[in-house]
Coordinates of C-alpha atoms in Angstrom, one line a residue:
Chain A
M583 CA 58.1 212.8 12.2
A584 CA 61.4 211.2 12.9
T585 CA 61.3 207.4 12.4
T586 CA 62.8 205.3 15.1
T587 CA 64.5 202.8 12.8
T588 CA 66.1 204.3 9.8
T589 CA 67.8 202.3 7.1
R590 CA 71.4 203.0 7.4
S591 CA 73.6 203.5 4.5
F592 CA 76.3 200.9 3.9
L593 CA 79.0 203.3 5.2
Q594 CA 77.1 203.8 8.4
A595 CA 76.6 200.2 9.0
V596 CA 80.3 199.4 8.4
A597 CA 81.4 202.3 10.6
T598 CA 79.5 201.3 13.7
E599 CA 81.3 198.7 15.7
E600 CA 79.5 195.5 16.4
V601 CA 79.2 194.9 20.1
A602 CA 79.8 191.3 20.8
T603 CA 76.9 189.8 22.7
P604 CA 78.2 188.2 25.8
L605 CA 78.4 184.5 25.9
R606 CA 75.8 183.0 28.1
K607 CA 75.5 179.4 27.2
V608 CA 77.4 176.8 25.3
Q609 CA 75.3 174.2 23.4
M610 CA 77.0 171.0 22.7
E611 CA 75.9 168.0 20.7
G612 CA 76.0 164.5 22.3
L613 CA 78.4 163.5 19.4
V614 CA 80.9 166.1 20.5
I615 CA 80.8 164.9 24.2
L616 CA 81.3 161.3 23.1
K617 CA 84.2 162.2 20.9
I618 CA 85.9 164.3 23.6
I619 CA 85.4 161.6 26.2
K620 CA 86.8 158.9 23.8
H621 CA 89.8 160.9 22.9
C622 CA 90.7 161.9 26.4
K623 CA 90.2 158.4 27.8
D624 CA 92.2 156.8 25.1
H625 CA 95.2 158.9 25.8
S626 CA 95.0 159.3 29.6
P627 CA 97.1 159.9 31.6
S628 CA 98.8 162.1 29.1
L629 CA 96.9 165.4 28.3
V630 CA 95.5 165.9 24.9
T631 CA 93.8 168.7 23.0
G632 CA 91.5 169.1 20.1
Q633 CA 89.6 171.7 18.1
L634 CA 85.9 172.5 18.4
L635 CA 83.8 173.4 15.4
G636 CA 80.4 174.9 15.4
L637 CA 78.3 178.0 14.9
D638 CA 78.3 181.3 16.7
V639 CA 74.7 182.2 16.7
G640 CA 72.9 184.7 19.0
Q641 CA 73.4 184.2 22.6
D642 CA 74.5 180.6 22.5
L643 CA 77.6 179.2 21.1
E644 CA 76.8 175.9 19.3
V645 CA 79.5 173.2 19.1
T646 CA 78.5 170.7 16.5
N647 CA 81.7 168.7 15.9
C648 CA 85.3 168.4 16.9
F649 CA 88.5 166.8 15.9
P650 CA 91.5 165.8 18.0
F651 CA 95.0 167.0 17.6
P652 CA 97.8 164.5 17.3
M653 CA 100.3 164.4 20.2
R654 CA 102.9 167.0 19.6
E655 CA 106.6 166.2 20.0
E656 CA 108.9 169.0 21.0
D657 CA 110.3 169.3 17.5
E658 CA 110.4 172.3 15.2
E659 CA 109.5 170.5 12.1
I660 CA 106.4 169.1 13.7
E661 CA 105.0 172.6 14.3
A662 CA 104.4 173.1 10.6
D663 CA 102.9 169.6 10.4
G664 CA 100.5 170.5 13.1
A665 CA 99.2 173.5 11.1
N666 CA 98.9 171.3 8.0
Y667 CA 97.0 168.7 9.9
Q668 CA 94.5 171.2 11.0
L669 CA 94.0 172.7 7.6
E670 CA 93.7 169.2 6.1
M671 CA 91.1 168.1 8.6
M672 CA 89.0 171.2 8.2
R673 CA 89.1 171.0 4.5
C674 CA 88.0 167.3 4.6
L675 CA 85.3 168.0 7.1
R676 CA 83.9 170.8 5.0
E677 CA 83.4 168.4 2.1
V678 CA 81.0 166.4 4.2
N679 CA 79.1 169.5 5.2
V680 CA 80.4 169.8 8.7
D681 CA 80.5 173.3 10.1
N682 CA 83.9 174.7 9.2
N683 CA 84.0 177.3 11.9
T684 CA 86.4 177.1 14.8
V685 CA 84.8 178.1 18.0
G686 CA 87.4 177.0 20.5
W687 CA 89.3 174.1 21.7
Y688 CA 89.1 171.4 24.3
Q689 CA 91.7 169.8 26.5
S690 CA 91.9 167.1 29.0
T691 CA 93.1 167.7 32.5
L692 CA 94.2 165.6 35.5
L693 CA 92.2 166.2 38.6
G694 CA 91.5 169.8 37.6
S695 CA 95.0 171.3 37.4
Y696 CA 94.3 173.2 34.2
Q697 CA 94.8 176.8 35.3
T698 CA 98.2 177.5 33.8
A699 CA 99.8 180.4 32.0
E700 CA 99.7 178.4 28.7
L701 CA 96.0 178.2 28.9
I702 CA 95.8 182.0 29.2
E703 CA 98.2 182.4 26.3
T704 CA 96.2 180.0 24.1
F705 CA 93.1 181.9 25.0
M706 CA 94.6 185.2 24.0
N707 CA 95.7 183.7 20.7
Y708 CA 92.3 182.4 19.9
Q709 CA 90.6 185.6 21.0
E710 CA 92.5 187.6 18.4
N711 CA 90.9 185.8 15.6
I712 CA 87.6 184.6 16.9
R713 CA 85.1 186.9 18.5
R714 CA 83.7 184.4 20.9
C715 CA 85.6 181.3 21.7
V716 CA 85.3 178.8 24.5
C717 CA 87.5 176.2 26.1
I718 CA 86.1 172.9 27.2
I719 CA 87.9 171.1 29.9
Y720 CA 87.3 167.4 30.5
D721 CA 88.6 165.4 33.4
P722 CA 88.7 161.7 32.6
S723 CA 90.0 160.7 36.0
R724 CA 86.6 161.5 37.5
A725 CA 84.7 159.3 35.2
D726 CA 85.5 156.4 37.6
Q727 CA 83.3 158.1 40.1
G728 CA 80.5 158.4 37.7
V729 CA 80.8 162.1 37.3
L730 CA 80.8 163.8 33.9
A731 CA 83.4 166.4 34.6
L732 CA 82.9 168.7 31.6
K733 CA 83.3 172.4 32.0
A734 CA 83.2 175.3 29.6
L735 CA 85.5 178.2 30.4
K736 CA 86.3 181.6 29.1
L737 CA 88.5 184.4 30.3
S738 CA 86.7 187.4 31.8
D739 CA 86.9 190.6 29.8
S740 CA 88.5 192.7 32.6
F741 CA 91.2 190.1 32.9
M742 CA 91.9 190.1 29.2
E743 CA 92.4 193.8 29.1
L744 CA 94.8 193.6 32.0
Y745 CA 96.7 190.8 30.4
R746 CA 97.2 192.8 27.2
S747 CA 98.8 195.6 29.1
N748 CA 100.8 193.0 31.0
N749 CA 100.6 194.8 34.2
F750 CA 99.8 192.8 37.3
T751 CA 100.9 195.1 40.1
G752 CA 98.9 195.5 43.2
E753 CA 97.5 199.0 42.4
K754 CA 96.2 198.0 39.0
L755 CA 94.5 195.0 40.4
R756 CA 92.9 197.1 43.2
E757 CA 91.8 199.6 40.6
N758 CA 90.0 197.1 38.5
N759 CA 88.7 195.2 41.5
L760 CA 90.1 192.0 40.1
S761 CA 90.8 189.1 42.3
W762 CA 91.7 185.5 41.5
V763 CA 88.1 184.6 41.3
N764 CA 87.6 186.8 38.3
I765 CA 90.0 185.3 35.9
F766 CA 88.0 182.4 34.6
E767 CA 84.3 182.4 34.0
E768 CA 82.5 179.2 33.8
I769 CA 79.7 178.9 31.3
P770 CA 76.8 176.5 31.6
I771 CA 76.6 173.7 29.0
K772 CA 73.4 172.6 27.3
V773 CA 73.2 169.3 25.4
S774 CA 71.3 168.9 22.2
N775 CA 70.9 166.0 19.9
S776 CA 69.5 165.5 16.5
S777 CA 66.1 163.7 16.4
L778 CA 67.6 160.8 14.5
I779 CA 70.1 160.2 17.2
S780 CA 67.6 160.5 19.9
A781 CA 65.4 158.0 18.2
F782 CA 68.3 155.6 17.9
M783 CA 69.3 156.1 21.5
T784 CA 65.8 155.6 22.8
E785 CA 65.7 152.3 21.0
L786 CA 69.1 151.2 22.0
E787 CA 68.8 152.0 25.6
P788 CA 69.2 148.7 27.6
E789 CA 66.3 147.4 29.5
T790 CA 68.0 147.2 32.9
P791 CA 66.9 149.9 35.3
V792 CA 70.4 150.2 36.6
T793 CA 73.2 151.4 34.4
Q794 CA 77.0 151.4 34.6
C795 CA 76.7 155.0 35.7
D796 CA 74.9 154.0 38.8
Y797 CA 77.5 151.3 39.7
D798 CA 80.3 153.9 39.4
R799 CA 78.5 156.4 41.5
L800 CA 77.6 154.2 44.3
Q801 CA 80.9 152.6 44.9
L802 CA 82.4 153.3 48.3
S803 CA 86.1 153.6 47.7
S804 CA 87.1 157.2 47.1
S805 CA 90.3 157.2 49.0
S806 CA 92.6 157.1 46.0
L807 CA 90.9 160.1 44.5
M808 CA 91.2 162.0 47.8
E809 CA 94.8 161.0 48.2
R810 CA 95.7 162.3 44.8
N811 CA 93.8 165.5 45.4
M812 CA 95.6 166.0 48.7
E813 CA 99.0 165.5 47.0
F814 CA 98.3 168.0 44.4
L815 CA 97.0 170.4 47.0
I816 CA 100.1 170.1 49.0
E817 CA 102.3 170.7 46.0
C818 CA 100.3 173.8 45.1
M819 CA 100.6 175.1 48.6
D820 CA 104.3 174.9 48.3
D821 CA 104.2 176.8 45.0
L822 CA 102.0 179.4 46.6
S823 CA 104.4 179.9 49.5
V824 CA 107.3 180.3 47.1
E825 CA 105.3 183.1 45.3
Q826 CA 104.5 184.7 48.6
Q827 CA 108.2 184.7 49.6
K828 CA 109.0 186.4 46.4
L829 CA 106.5 189.1 47.2
Q830 CA 107.9 189.5 50.7
Y831 CA 111.4 189.8 49.4
H832 CA 110.3 192.5 47.0
Y833 CA 108.7 194.4 49.8
R834 CA 111.7 194.1 52.0
S835 CA 114.1 195.3 49.3
L836 CA 111.7 198.1 48.5
S837 CA 111.6 199.4 52.0
R838 CA 115.4 199.0 52.2
Q839 CA 115.7 201.0 49.1
Q840 CA 113.4 203.7 50.5
A841 CA 115.5 203.9 53.7
Q842 CA 118.6 204.3 51.5
Q843 CA 116.9 207.0 49.6
Q844 CA 116.0 208.9 52.7
A845 CA 119.5 208.6 54.1
W846 CA 120.9 209.9 50.8
L847 CA 118.4 212.8 50.7
Q848 CA 119.4 213.8 54.2
K849 CA 123.0 213.8 53.3
R850 CA 122.3 216.0 50.3
R851 CA 120.2 218.4 52.2
S852 CA 122.9 218.8 54.9
E853 CA 125.4 219.3 52.1
N854 CA 123.3 221.9 50.5
A855 CA 122.9 223.7 53.7
T856 CA 126.6 223.9 54.1
R857 CA 127.0 225.0 50.5
R858 CA 124.5 227.7 50.9
A859 CA 126.2 228.9 54.0
A860 CA 129.4 228.9 51.9
G861 CA 127.6 230.7 49.1
E862 CA 127.9 228.0 46.5
E863 CA 125.4 226.5 44.2
P864 CA 123.2 223.9 45.9
L865 CA 123.3 220.5 44.4
P866 CA 120.1 219.1 43.0
E867 CA 118.1 217.0 45.4
E868 CA 117.5 214.3 43.0
D869 CA 120.0 212.2 41.2
P870 CA 118.6 209.8 38.8
A871 CA 121.9 208.3 37.9
N872 CA 122.3 207.0 41.4
P873 CA 121.4 203.3 41.5
I874 CA 119.5 203.5 44.7
F875 CA 116.9 205.5 42.9
K876 CA 116.3 202.9 40.3
P877 CA 112.7 201.7 40.6
L878 CA 112.4 198.1 41.6
P879 CA 110.1 196.0 39.4
E880 CA 107.2 194.5 41.2
P881 CA 106.8 190.8 40.7
S882 CA 103.7 189.9 38.7
R883 CA 100.8 188.4 40.6
L884 CA 99.7 186.3 37.8
E885 CA 101.4 183.1 38.9
S886 CA 100.0 183.4 42.4
F887 CA 96.5 184.0 41.1
L888 CA 96.7 180.9 38.9
I889 CA 98.0 178.8 41.8
T890 CA 95.3 180.1 44.0
N891 CA 92.7 179.1 41.4
Q892 CA 94.1 175.6 41.3
I893 CA 94.1 175.3 45.0
S894 CA 90.5 176.4 45.2
N895 CA 89.6 173.9 42.6
Y896 CA 91.2 171.1 44.5
C897 CA 89.4 172.2 47.7
T898 CA 86.0 172.2 45.9
Q899 CA 86.7 168.7 44.5
I900 CA 87.6 167.4 48.0
N901 CA 84.4 169.0 49.3
G902 CA 82.4 167.3 46.6
V903 CA 83.9 163.9 47.1
A904 CA 83.7 164.1 50.8
S905 CA 80.0 164.9 50.8
Q906 CA 79.3 162.1 48.3
S907 CA 81.1 159.7 50.6
F908 CA 79.0 160.9 53.5
N909 CA 75.8 159.9 51.7
K910 CA 77.2 156.5 50.7
V911 CA 78.5 155.8 54.2
H912 CA 75.1 156.6 55.7
L913 CA 73.5 154.3 53.1
M914 CA 75.8 151.5 54.2
K915 CA 74.9 152.1 57.8
A916 CA 71.2 151.9 57.1
L917 CA 71.7 148.7 55.1
H918 CA 73.6 147.1 57.9
E919 CA 71.0 147.8 60.5
E920 CA 68.3 145.9 58.7
Chain B
M1367 CA 84.7 104.4 -14.8
A1368 CA 86.3 107.7 -15.2
A1369 CA 85.8 109.9 -12.2
S1370 CA 83.8 112.9 -13.3
N1371 CA 85.2 116.2 -12.4
R1372 CA 82.3 117.8 -10.8
T1373 CA 82.5 121.4 -10.2
V1374 CA 81.1 122.1 -6.8
L1375 CA 79.6 125.3 -5.5
Q1376 CA 82.0 126.1 -2.7
F1377 CA 81.0 128.1 0.3
S1378 CA 84.2 129.2 1.9
S1379 CA 83.7 128.7 5.5
S1380 CA 83.7 131.9 7.5
K1381 CA 85.4 132.0 10.8
T1382 CA 83.1 132.7 13.6
L1383 CA 83.5 136.4 13.5
S1384 CA 81.6 138.8 15.6
G1385 CA 81.7 142.6 15.9
K1386 CA 81.5 145.1 18.7
V1387 CA 80.3 148.6 18.0
H1388 CA 80.9 151.6 20.2
P1389 CA 78.2 154.2 20.5
L1390 CA 80.4 156.9 19.0
V1391 CA 80.2 155.1 15.6
I1392 CA 76.4 155.2 15.6
F1393 CA 76.5 158.9 16.5
N1394 CA 79.0 159.6 13.7
I1395 CA 76.9 157.7 11.2
C1396 CA 73.7 159.5 12.1
D1397 CA 75.4 162.8 12.0
S1398 CA 76.9 162.3 8.6
Y1399 CA 73.5 161.0 7.4
V1400 CA 71.8 164.2 8.6
R1401 CA 74.5 166.3 6.9
R1402 CA 74.5 164.4 3.6
P1403 CA 74.3 166.4 0.3
D1404 CA 70.8 166.7 -1.0
Q1405 CA 71.0 164.4 -3.9
A1406 CA 72.5 161.5 -2.0
E1407 CA 70.2 158.9 -0.8
R1408 CA 72.7 157.1 1.5
V1409 CA 76.0 157.8 3.1
I1410 CA 79.1 155.6 2.9
G1411 CA 82.0 155.7 5.3
T1412 CA 84.9 153.9 6.7
L1413 CA 85.0 152.0 10.0
L1414 CA 88.1 152.3 12.1
G1415 CA 89.0 150.0 15.0
S1416 CA 91.1 147.0 15.8
V1417 CA 90.8 143.3 15.8
L1418 CA 91.0 141.8 19.3
P1419 CA 93.0 138.7 20.0
D1420 CA 90.0 136.5 20.3
G1421 CA 88.8 137.4 16.8
T1422 CA 86.1 139.9 17.5
V1423 CA 86.4 143.1 15.6
D1424 CA 86.2 146.2 17.8
I1425 CA 84.7 149.1 15.8
R1426 CA 85.6 152.3 17.7
N1427 CA 85.5 155.2 15.2
S1428 CA 84.4 156.1 11.8
Y1429 CA 84.4 158.8 9.2
A1430 CA 82.3 159.6 6.2
D1431 CA 83.5 159.2 2.6
L1432 CA 82.6 161.1 -0.5
H1433 CA 80.9 159.0 -3.0
N1434 CA 78.5 159.2 -5.9
E1435 CA 76.1 156.6 -7.0
I1436 CA 74.7 156.9 -10.5
G1437 CA 72.5 153.9 -11.3
D1438 CA 74.8 150.9 -11.1
Q1439 CA 78.0 152.7 -11.0
V1440 CA 79.7 153.9 -7.8
L1441 CA 82.4 156.5 -7.7
L1442 CA 84.4 156.8 -4.5
D1443 CA 86.7 159.7 -3.8
I1444 CA 89.9 157.7 -3.0
E1445 CA 92.1 160.7 -2.3
Y1446 CA 89.7 162.0 0.3
H1447 CA 89.6 158.6 1.8
Q1448 CA 93.3 158.4 2.1
N1449 CA 93.6 161.9 3.5
M1450 CA 91.1 161.2 6.2
L1451 CA 92.7 157.9 7.0
L1452 CA 96.2 159.5 7.4
S1453 CA 94.8 162.3 9.6
H1454 CA 93.0 159.9 11.9
Q1455 CA 96.0 157.7 12.1
K1456 CA 98.1 160.6 13.2
V1457 CA 96.0 160.9 16.3
N1458 CA 95.5 157.3 17.0
P1459 CA 97.9 155.0 15.1
K1460 CA 96.4 151.9 16.6
E1461 CA 93.0 152.4 14.8
V1462 CA 93.0 150.8 11.4
I1463 CA 90.4 150.2 8.8
V1464 CA 88.2 147.3 9.7
G1465 CA 85.4 147.8 7.3
W1466 CA 82.8 150.2 6.0
Y1467 CA 79.3 151.3 6.7
S1468 CA 76.3 152.5 4.7
T1469 CA 73.0 153.7 5.8
G1470 CA 69.8 152.1 4.6
L1471 CA 68.3 148.7 5.0
G1472 CA 69.9 145.7 3.4
V1473 CA 72.7 145.3 1.0
T1474 CA 72.4 146.6 -2.6
G1475 CA 74.2 145.9 -5.8
G1476 CA 76.5 148.9 -5.5
S1477 CA 77.6 147.6 -2.1
A1478 CA 79.3 144.7 -3.6
L1479 CA 81.6 146.9 -5.6
I1480 CA 82.4 149.1 -2.6
H1481 CA 83.0 146.0 -0.5
D1482 CA 85.5 144.9 -3.2
F1483 CA 87.3 148.1 -2.9
Y1484 CA 87.6 147.8 0.9
S1485 CA 88.7 144.2 0.7
R1486 CA 91.7 145.5 -1.1
E1487 CA 92.6 147.6 1.8
V1488 CA 92.0 145.1 4.6
S1489 CA 91.3 141.4 4.6
N1490 CA 87.8 140.4 5.4
P1491 CA 86.2 143.8 5.9
I1492 CA 83.0 144.2 7.9
H1493 CA 80.0 145.8 6.2
L1494 CA 77.8 147.6 8.7
T1495 CA 74.3 148.8 7.7
V1496 CA 72.5 151.3 9.8
D1497 CA 68.9 151.7 8.9
T1498 CA 68.3 155.4 9.3
G1499 CA 65.0 155.3 7.5
F1500 CA 63.5 153.0 10.2
A1501 CA 62.0 150.9 7.5
N1502 CA 61.0 148.1 9.8
G1503 CA 59.7 150.4 12.4
E1504 CA 62.9 150.2 14.2
G1505 CA 66.5 151.2 13.6
T1506 CA 68.2 148.0 12.6
I1507 CA 71.9 147.8 12.8
K1508 CA 73.4 144.8 11.1
A1509 CA 76.9 143.7 10.2
Y1510 CA 77.9 141.5 7.3
V1511 CA 81.0 139.8 6.0
S1512 CA 81.2 138.8 2.5
N1513 CA 82.1 135.4 1.1
N1514 CA 83.0 134.9 -2.5
L1515 CA 80.9 132.2 -4.1
S1516 CA 83.1 130.5 -6.7
L1517 CA 82.2 127.9 -9.2
G1518 CA 85.4 126.0 -9.7
D1519 CA 87.7 128.8 -10.5
Q1520 CA 85.3 131.4 -11.5
Q1521 CA 83.7 133.8 -9.1
I1522 CA 80.1 134.3 -9.6
A1523 CA 78.8 136.2 -6.6
A1524 CA 79.5 137.6 -3.3
Q1525 CA 77.4 136.4 -0.4
F1526 CA 76.9 138.7 2.5
Q1527 CA 76.6 136.7 5.6
E1528 CA 75.4 138.3 8.8
I1529 CA 77.6 138.2 11.8
P1530 CA 76.5 138.7 15.4
L1531 CA 77.0 142.3 16.6
D1532 CA 77.4 143.5 20.1
L1533 CA 76.4 147.1 20.8
R1534 CA 78.5 148.2 23.6
M1535 CA 76.6 151.1 25.1
V1536 CA 78.8 151.4 28.2
E1537 CA 80.3 154.7 27.3
A1538 CA 76.9 156.1 26.5
E1539 CA 75.7 154.8 29.8
R1540 CA 78.4 156.7 31.6
I1541 CA 77.2 160.0 30.2
G1542 CA 73.7 159.0 31.1
F1543 CA 71.1 158.1 28.5
D1544 CA 68.9 160.9 29.6
N1545 CA 71.4 163.4 28.3
L1546 CA 71.6 161.5 25.0
K1547 CA 68.0 160.6 24.4
S1548 CA 66.3 163.9 24.4
T1549 CA 66.9 166.5 21.8
Y1550 CA 67.6 169.1 24.3
V1551 CA 68.9 169.1 27.9
D1552 CA 69.1 172.3 29.7
K1553 CA 72.2 171.5 31.7
I1554 CA 74.5 168.7 32.5
P1555 CA 73.4 167.3 35.9
S1556 CA 75.8 168.1 38.7
E1557 CA 77.4 165.6 41.0
L1558 CA 74.7 165.8 43.6
E1559 CA 71.9 165.5 41.1
G1560 CA 73.6 162.4 39.6
M1561 CA 73.9 160.9 43.1
E1562 CA 70.3 161.5 43.7
A1563 CA 69.3 159.8 40.5
S1564 CA 71.4 156.8 41.3
M1565 CA 70.0 156.5 44.8
T1566 CA 66.5 156.8 43.4
H1567 CA 67.3 153.9 41.0
L1568 CA 68.6 151.8 43.9
L1569 CA 65.5 152.6 46.0
A1570 CA 63.2 151.6 43.1
L1571 CA 65.1 148.3 42.7
I1572 CA 64.8 147.6 46.4
D1573 CA 61.1 148.4 46.3
D1574 CA 60.5 146.1 43.4
T1575 CA 62.3 143.2 45.1
Y1576 CA 60.4 143.8 48.3
K1577 CA 57.1 143.8 46.4
Y1578 CA 58.1 140.6 44.7
V1579 CA 59.0 138.8 47.9
D1580 CA 55.7 140.0 49.5
D1581 CA 53.7 138.7 46.5
V1582 CA 55.4 135.3 46.7
V1583 CA 54.8 135.0 50.4
E1584 CA 51.2 135.9 50.1
G1585 CA 50.9 133.4 47.2
R1586 CA 49.9 136.0 44.6
V1587 CA 52.8 135.1 42.4
D1588 CA 54.4 131.8 41.7
P1589 CA 57.8 131.6 43.2
D1590 CA 60.7 131.4 40.8
N1591 CA 63.6 129.5 42.2
K1592 CA 66.1 131.4 40.1
I1593 CA 65.0 134.8 41.3
G1594 CA 64.9 133.6 44.8
K1595 CA 68.4 132.4 44.6
C1596 CA 69.6 135.7 43.2
I1597 CA 67.9 137.6 46.0
S1598 CA 69.5 135.4 48.6
D1599 CA 72.9 135.8 46.9
A1600 CA 72.5 139.6 47.0
V1601 CA 71.5 139.6 50.6
G1602 CA 74.2 137.2 51.5
S1603 CA 76.9 139.4 49.9
L1604 CA 76.6 142.0 52.6
P1605 CA 79.7 141.3 54.7
K1606 CA 79.0 139.8 58.0
I1607 CA 81.0 141.9 60.4
P1608 CA 80.1 142.1 64.0
S1609 CA 78.1 145.2 64.8
S1610 CA 80.8 147.0 66.9
A1611 CA 83.5 146.6 64.2
F1612 CA 81.1 147.9 61.6
H1613 CA 80.2 150.9 63.6
K1614 CA 83.9 151.6 64.2
L1615 CA 84.5 151.4 60.5
V1616 CA 81.7 153.8 59.7
D1617 CA 82.7 156.2 62.4
D1618 CA 86.3 156.2 61.3
S1619 CA 85.5 156.9 57.7
L1620 CA 83.1 159.7 58.7
E1621 CA 85.8 161.2 60.8
D1622 CA 88.2 161.1 57.9
H1623 CA 85.8 162.8 55.6
L1624 CA 85.0 165.5 58.2
L1625 CA 88.7 166.1 58.6
M1626 CA 89.1 166.5 54.8
L1627 CA 86.2 169.0 54.7
Y1628 CA 87.7 170.9 57.6
L1629 CA 91.1 171.1 55.9
S1630 CA 89.7 172.3 52.6
S1631 CA 87.6 175.0 54.3
I1632 CA 90.7 176.2 56.2
T1633 CA 92.7 176.3 53.0
R1634 CA 90.0 178.4 51.3
T1635 CA 89.9 180.9 54.2
Q1636 CA 93.7 181.1 54.1
L1637 CA 93.5 181.8 50.4
S1638 CA 91.1 184.7 50.7
L1639 CA 93.2 186.2 53.6
A1640 CA 96.4 185.9 51.7
E1641 CA 94.9 187.5 48.7
K1642 CA 93.7 190.4 50.7
L1643 CA 97.1 190.9 52.2
N1644 CA 98.9 190.6 48.9
T1645 CA 97.0 193.2 47.1
A1646 CA 96.2 195.5 49.9
A1647 CA 99.7 196.2 50.9
Q1648 CA 100.4 199.8 50.2
I1649 CA 103.8 201.2 49.3
L1650 CA 104.4 204.5 50.9

């Protein structure tokens, strides 16, 4: 009788590849959230980054601590310093029993304009060493509206494969059914706290039924936020139109080249016909040395995808703020009528 | 008669010092307490922050220190302390040492030695105790400064005097205490849910006020002039704009927002169209 589960020999166990369980949720501690908020708020409006530490267990990725990175100057010597700083911090934190495992990094953003090529590169760098890593994005400018703008992102697998092959032509994208929506995947965040902290917080909670959070959320002025969103949106549209013009130029030159090729081919064929009539060797119909046969490189779609992502982000934000304002304005109206 | 030189027990007057603690510090302390090595009974660490111009000490960050307490002796890992300090200052050079913390209720004998060490680093350090054992049935957080009691020229003791402490929970409020209170929250509330919660709070407040006013009018509750004044202030703070102007204001702002919504929807449609065109173009 064959047994369903057999003990595998060590060689077998090592030989089978581990399939990474897909990341479904990120579990953060309240401590990490507070640290990230503090770091981003202290240094806003400049953008800052930091490292996340935690455990990679089962389906959830637990983030238990984090530390900020110092602001990096554009200087070669400081590069080595940055690596030293990281090692030093991790060594020190390990001595106080903090999880020494890097699970990702966090960065602050300004009104959600974080989808850049650098983000993707950083992701690829991290992904080489860590099986499952996540990037937390925090937007300190939305804290004035009382919104906790915290997001956990990771790159989708199909996009990562495509990126490795560095091939973003139209055909490849159509093959893999990849559109701009599929680049980043957002992962839901859970919050957990140790019992000690929750005991402290329960006690330290102020008695007032209304908190600062409520004050922020119910304030009526959202025009500055909307204005900044619109400005960024307009800039992005300009960038997008530049990208589209590049594509159009490429198509036009491609069709021009094809026309040239056809004309050349016709000439060759007529030449060949006369030659055959004269009884000479026909010339080959292809001439790879001729510059009009050189294949034109197709511009990469990556930039336009990223810009499209940013634009869609701004649109979503505008939607959100507008709908909030609707509620508040109706509230004002009701108040006034009494 | 020869004037006798009387040695007087001098209490050096402490300046009226007070401290402000940010919630991150409490979180850090609790986290390092939970992660302490098995044989340690309490955790010691450094407080970072700044001294505000009006004299209050703003405690904004902290980190744990390695230490070992054997009976009366205390060993502190100074190198670790310096390394952490340097690393933290690379990120935020404005945060300096303002004191140190320890978990557990009250000040023990070993604390005086540690306080000595810290007073060499900064003048007048603050000693924060966080009672993680909940000895009094509640988590007491107290701050002390130390005064040296000297008899003439000789120092005999250090007196720890409590100073008022202000726990600024504003940042924690921003996240929402519900997220921080429970040991497990399934997901961070979205904007709309947060809005709903705030509106519910507002509604509850209005209901309470209404009930109170009703009670006073019916005579069930004694009127309190202070509360009445507050209520009339609140009602009076609604701006008195003539009805037509107010309606125009509301309608204008509604129109603006509708326009924004329309613009953003159009942009999104354009995006999906453009993307289809870009990738669908075939090269023959």
